[in-house]
Tab-separated table of C-alpha atoms in Angstrom:
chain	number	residue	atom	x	y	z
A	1	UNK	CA	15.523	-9.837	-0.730
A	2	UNK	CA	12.730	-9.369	-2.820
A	3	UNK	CA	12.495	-6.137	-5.799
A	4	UNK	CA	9.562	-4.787	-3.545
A	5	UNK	CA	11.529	-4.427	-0.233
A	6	UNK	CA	15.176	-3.534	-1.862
A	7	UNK	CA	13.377	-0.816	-3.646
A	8	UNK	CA	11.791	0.872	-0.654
A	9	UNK	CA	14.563	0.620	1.130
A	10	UNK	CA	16.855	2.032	-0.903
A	11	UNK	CA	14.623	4.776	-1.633
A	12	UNK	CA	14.995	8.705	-0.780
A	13	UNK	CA	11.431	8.389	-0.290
A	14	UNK	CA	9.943	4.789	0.383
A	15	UNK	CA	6.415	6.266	-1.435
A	16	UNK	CA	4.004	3.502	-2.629
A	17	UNK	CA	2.255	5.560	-4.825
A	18	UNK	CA	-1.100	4.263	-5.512
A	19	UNK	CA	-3.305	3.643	-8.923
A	20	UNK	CA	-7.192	3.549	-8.302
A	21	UNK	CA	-9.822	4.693	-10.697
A	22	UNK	CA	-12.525	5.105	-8.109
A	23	UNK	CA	-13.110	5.894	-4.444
A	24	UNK	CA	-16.300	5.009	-2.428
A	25	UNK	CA	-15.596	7.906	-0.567
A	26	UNK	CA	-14.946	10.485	-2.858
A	27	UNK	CA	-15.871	8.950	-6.637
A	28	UNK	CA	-14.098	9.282	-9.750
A	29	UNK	CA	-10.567	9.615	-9.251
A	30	UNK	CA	-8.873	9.403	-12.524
A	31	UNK	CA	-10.544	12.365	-14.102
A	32	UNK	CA	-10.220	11.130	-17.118
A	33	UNK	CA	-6.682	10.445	-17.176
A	34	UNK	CA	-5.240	7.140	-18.139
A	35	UNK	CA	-4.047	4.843	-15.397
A	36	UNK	CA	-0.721	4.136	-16.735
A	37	UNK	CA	-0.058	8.525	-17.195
A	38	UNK	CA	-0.473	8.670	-13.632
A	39	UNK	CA	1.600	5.674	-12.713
A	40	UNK	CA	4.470	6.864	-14.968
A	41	UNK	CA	4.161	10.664	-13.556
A	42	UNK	CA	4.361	8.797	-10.274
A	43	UNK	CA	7.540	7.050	-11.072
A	44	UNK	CA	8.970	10.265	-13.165
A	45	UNK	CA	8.726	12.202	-9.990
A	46	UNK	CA	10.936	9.558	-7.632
A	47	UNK	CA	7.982	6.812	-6.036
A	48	UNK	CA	10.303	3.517	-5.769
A	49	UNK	CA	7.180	1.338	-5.988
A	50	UNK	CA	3.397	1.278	-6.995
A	51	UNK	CA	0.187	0.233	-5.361
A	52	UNK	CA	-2.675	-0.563	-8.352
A	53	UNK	CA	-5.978	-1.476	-6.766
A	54	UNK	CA	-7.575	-4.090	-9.125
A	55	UNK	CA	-10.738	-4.847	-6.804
A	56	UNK	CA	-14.199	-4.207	-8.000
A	57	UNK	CA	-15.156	-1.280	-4.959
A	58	UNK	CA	-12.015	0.961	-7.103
A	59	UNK	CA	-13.382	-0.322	-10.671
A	60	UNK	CA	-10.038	-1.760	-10.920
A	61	UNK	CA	-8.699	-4.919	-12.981
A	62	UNK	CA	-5.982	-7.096	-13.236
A	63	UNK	CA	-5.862	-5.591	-17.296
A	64	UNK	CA	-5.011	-2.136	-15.956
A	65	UNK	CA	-2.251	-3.796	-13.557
A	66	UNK	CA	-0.615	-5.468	-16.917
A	67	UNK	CA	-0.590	-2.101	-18.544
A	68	UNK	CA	0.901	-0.019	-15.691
A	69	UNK	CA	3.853	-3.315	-14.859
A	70	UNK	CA	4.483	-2.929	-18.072
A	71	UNK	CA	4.283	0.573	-18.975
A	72	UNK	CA	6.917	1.546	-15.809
A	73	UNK	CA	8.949	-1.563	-14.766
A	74	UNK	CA	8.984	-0.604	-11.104
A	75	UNK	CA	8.137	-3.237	-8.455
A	76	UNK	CA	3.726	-2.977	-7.872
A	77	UNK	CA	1.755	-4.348	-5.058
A	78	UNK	CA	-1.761	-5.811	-6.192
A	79	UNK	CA	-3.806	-4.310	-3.884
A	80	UNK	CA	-6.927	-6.535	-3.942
A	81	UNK	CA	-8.491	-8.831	-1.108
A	82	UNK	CA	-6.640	-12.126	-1.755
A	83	UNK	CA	-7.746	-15.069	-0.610
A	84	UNK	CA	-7.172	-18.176	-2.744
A	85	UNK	CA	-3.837	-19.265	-3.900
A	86	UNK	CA	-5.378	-19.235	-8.256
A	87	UNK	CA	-5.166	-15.641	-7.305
A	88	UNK	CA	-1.341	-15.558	-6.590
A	89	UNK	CA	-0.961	-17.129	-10.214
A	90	UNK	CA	-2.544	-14.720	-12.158
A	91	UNK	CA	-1.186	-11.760	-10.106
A	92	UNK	CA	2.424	-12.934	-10.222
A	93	UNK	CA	1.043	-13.424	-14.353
A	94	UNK	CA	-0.135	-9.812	-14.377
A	95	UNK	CA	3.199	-8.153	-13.554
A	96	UNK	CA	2.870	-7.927	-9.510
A	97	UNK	CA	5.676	-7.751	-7.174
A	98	UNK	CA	3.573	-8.376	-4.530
A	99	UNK	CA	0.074	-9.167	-3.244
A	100	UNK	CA	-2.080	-7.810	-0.600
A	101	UNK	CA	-3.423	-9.948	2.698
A	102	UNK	CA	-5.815	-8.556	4.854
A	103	UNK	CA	-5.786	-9.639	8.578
A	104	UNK	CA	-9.040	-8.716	8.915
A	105	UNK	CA	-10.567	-10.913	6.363
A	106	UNK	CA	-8.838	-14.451	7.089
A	107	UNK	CA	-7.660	-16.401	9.881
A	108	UNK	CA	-3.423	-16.434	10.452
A	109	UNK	CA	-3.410	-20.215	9.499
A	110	UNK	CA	-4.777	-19.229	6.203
A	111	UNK	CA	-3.128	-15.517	5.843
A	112	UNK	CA	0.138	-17.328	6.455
A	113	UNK	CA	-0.227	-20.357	4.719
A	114	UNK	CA	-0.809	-17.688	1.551
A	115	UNK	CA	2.101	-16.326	2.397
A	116	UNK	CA	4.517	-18.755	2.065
A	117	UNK	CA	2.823	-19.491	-0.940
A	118	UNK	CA	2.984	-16.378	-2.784
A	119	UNK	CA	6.515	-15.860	-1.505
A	120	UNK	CA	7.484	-19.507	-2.999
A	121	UNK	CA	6.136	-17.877	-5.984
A	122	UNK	CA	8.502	-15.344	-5.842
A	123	UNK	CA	5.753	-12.315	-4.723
A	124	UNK	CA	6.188	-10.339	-1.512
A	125	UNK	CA	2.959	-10.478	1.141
A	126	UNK	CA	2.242	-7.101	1.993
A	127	UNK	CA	-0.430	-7.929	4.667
A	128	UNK	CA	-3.004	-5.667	5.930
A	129	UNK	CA	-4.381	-4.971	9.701
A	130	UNK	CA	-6.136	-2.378	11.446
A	131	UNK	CA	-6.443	-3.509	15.024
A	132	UNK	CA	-4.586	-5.110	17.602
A	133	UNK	CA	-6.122	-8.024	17.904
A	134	UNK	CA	-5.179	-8.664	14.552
A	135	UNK	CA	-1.546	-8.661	15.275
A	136	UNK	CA	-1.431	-10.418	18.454
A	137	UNK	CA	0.422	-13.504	18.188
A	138	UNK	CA	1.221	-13.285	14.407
A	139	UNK	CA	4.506	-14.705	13.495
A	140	UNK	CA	5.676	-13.669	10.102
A	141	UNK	CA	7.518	-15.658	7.774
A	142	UNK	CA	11.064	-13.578	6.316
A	143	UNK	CA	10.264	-11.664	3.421
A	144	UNK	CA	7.113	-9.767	4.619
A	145	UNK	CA	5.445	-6.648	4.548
A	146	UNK	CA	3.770	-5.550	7.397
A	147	UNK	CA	0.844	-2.249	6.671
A	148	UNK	CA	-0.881	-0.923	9.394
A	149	UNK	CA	-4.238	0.504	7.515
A	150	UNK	CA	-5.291	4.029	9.470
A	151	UNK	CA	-8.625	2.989	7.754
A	152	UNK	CA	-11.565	0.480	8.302
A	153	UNK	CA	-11.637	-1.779	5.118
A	154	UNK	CA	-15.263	-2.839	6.285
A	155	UNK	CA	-16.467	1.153	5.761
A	156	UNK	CA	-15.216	0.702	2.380
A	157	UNK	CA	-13.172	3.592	3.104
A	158	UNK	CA	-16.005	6.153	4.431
A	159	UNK	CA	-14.443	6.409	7.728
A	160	UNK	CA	-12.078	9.793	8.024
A	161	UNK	CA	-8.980	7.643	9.572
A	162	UNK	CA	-6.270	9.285	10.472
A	163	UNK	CA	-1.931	8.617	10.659
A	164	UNK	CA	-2.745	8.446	14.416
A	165	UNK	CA	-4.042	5.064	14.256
A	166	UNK	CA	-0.716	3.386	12.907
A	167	UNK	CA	1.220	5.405	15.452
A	168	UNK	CA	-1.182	3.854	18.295
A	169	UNK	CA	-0.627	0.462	16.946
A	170	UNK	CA	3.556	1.028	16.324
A	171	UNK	CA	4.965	-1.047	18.952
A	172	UNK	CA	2.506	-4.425	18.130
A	173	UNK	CA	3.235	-4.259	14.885
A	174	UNK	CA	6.900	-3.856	15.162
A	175	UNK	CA	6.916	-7.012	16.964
A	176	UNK	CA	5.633	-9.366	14.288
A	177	UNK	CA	8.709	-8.735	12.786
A	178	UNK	CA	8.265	-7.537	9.456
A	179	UNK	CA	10.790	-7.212	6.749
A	180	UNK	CA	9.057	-3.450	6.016
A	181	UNK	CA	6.427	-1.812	8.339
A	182	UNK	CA	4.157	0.536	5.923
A	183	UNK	CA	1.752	3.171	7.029
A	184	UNK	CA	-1.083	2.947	4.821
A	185	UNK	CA	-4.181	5.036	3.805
A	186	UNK	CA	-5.808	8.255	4.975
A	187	UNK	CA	-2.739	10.689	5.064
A	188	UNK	CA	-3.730	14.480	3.250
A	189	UNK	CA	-0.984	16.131	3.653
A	190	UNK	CA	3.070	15.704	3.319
A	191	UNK	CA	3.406	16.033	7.204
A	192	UNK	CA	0.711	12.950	8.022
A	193	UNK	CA	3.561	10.990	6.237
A	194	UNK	CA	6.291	11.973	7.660
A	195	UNK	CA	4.673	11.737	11.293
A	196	UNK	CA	4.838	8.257	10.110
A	197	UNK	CA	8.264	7.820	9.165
A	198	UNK	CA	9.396	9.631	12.523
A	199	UNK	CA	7.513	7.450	14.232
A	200	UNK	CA	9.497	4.561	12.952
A	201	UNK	CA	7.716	3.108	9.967
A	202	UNK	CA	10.095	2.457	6.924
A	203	UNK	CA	7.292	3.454	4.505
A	204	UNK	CA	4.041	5.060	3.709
A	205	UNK	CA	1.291	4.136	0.988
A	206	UNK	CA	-0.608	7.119	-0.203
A	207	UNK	CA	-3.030	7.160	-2.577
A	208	UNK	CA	-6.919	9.522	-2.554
A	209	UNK	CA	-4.131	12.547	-1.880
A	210	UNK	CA	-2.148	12.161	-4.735
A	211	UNK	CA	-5.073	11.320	-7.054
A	212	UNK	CA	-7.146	14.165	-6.075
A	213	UNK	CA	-4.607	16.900	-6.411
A	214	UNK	CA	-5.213	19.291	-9.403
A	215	UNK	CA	-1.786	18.191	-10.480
A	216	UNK	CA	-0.494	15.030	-10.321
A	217	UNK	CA	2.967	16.278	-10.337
A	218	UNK	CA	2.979	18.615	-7.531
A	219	UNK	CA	1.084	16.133	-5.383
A	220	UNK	CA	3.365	13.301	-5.489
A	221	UNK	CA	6.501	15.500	-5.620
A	222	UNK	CA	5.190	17.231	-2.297
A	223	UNK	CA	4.983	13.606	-0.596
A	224	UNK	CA	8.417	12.829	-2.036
A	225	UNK	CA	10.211	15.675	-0.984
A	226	UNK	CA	9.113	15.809	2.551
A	227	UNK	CA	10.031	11.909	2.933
A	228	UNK	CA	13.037	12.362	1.243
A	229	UNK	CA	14.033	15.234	4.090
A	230	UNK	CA	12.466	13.031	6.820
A	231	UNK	CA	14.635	10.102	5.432
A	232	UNK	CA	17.504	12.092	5.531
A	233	UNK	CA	17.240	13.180	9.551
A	234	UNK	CA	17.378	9.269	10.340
A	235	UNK	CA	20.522	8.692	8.450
């Protein structure tokens, strides 16, 4: 079982706590803070695992991913549109655990023949859908992450979204079988992520809420302690 999975699982709160410098939606996000401060508040206050976006809409780069792998030493998804297998190289290179797919973008052939790729490589897929469509007949290999995205990637996140969506598409993406089924994107408050988990998700990936809060702290320690109690009625 891959560092990326075992971690989230283990978790109190399986939190993927996401780095971005920039939304499209809302602008600068760091506010002047350093990338890897954030990540290692992130970490300091309990999130098993990381999300840094290196792609160019979040001015992110694989640099800043380097600096934050090795700043916290906690397993990090490289969330970036990947679509050629050079890209696996220098991610696995850059300190990632594991590497983001979107099922929007390419075709299953090619999503999965990435897949087995990057996990021969020894990186987790964490791939990416938003619609049903996307999901029907897609047969995952062991050792994947499944996300349902509650927003539409081709907005370029300027669509409200809403936890709702993942809920709606629950039962189709439970049936590809994941090794982890993540909620991902557009969740404000605390109880938006733990509608999630009591809906049956194993995890959520949060990140505009976290980076927007006046304190960095008590934003991510508000997600964490309402998973961690959610976690808790399931066990």
């Amino acid at each position: 079982m891959s560092a990326f999975i075992e971690a989230l699982r283990v978790a109190a709160a399986p939190l993927i706590a996401e780095v971005k410098p920039f939304s499209p939606e809302c602008g600068d996000l760091l506010r002047g803070r350093a990338p890897l401060v954030i990540a290692r508040s992130y970490v300091a206050q309990g999130a098993p695992c990381l999300s840094v976006t290196t792609g160019r809409w979040h001015h992110g780069s694989l640099a800043m991913l380097k600096e934050i792998a090795d700043g916290t030493g906690v397993p990090i998804l490289r969330k970036d549109f990947i679509t050629r297998r050079a890209q696996l190289a220098e991610s696995h290179a850059a300190g990632a655990s594991a590497v983001l797919f979107s099922a929007q973008l390419l075709r299953q052939q090619e999503l999965l023949g990435l897949a087995s790729q990057a996990l021969a490589l020894g990186l987790t897929p964490f791939i990416e859908a938003d619609a049903v469509s996307q999901l029907e007949g897609l047969d995952l290999p062991d050792g994947c992450v499944l996300a349902v995205c509650n927003r539409d990637i081709r907005q370029q996140e300027k669509d409200h979204g809403s936890v709702d969506h993942s809920l709606g598409l629950y039962q189709s993406a439970r049936a590809c079988s994941p090794a982890l089924l993540v909620s991902a994107s557009a969740m404000r408050q605390p109880q938006e992520a733990v509608k999630a988990l009591q809906a049956g998700f194993d995890s959520v990936l949060i990140g505009t809420a976290l980076l927007l809060h006046e304190s960095i702290e008590q934003g991510v320690s508000a997600f964490i302690h309402a998973l961690s109690l959610a976690k808790k009625d399931f066990i």
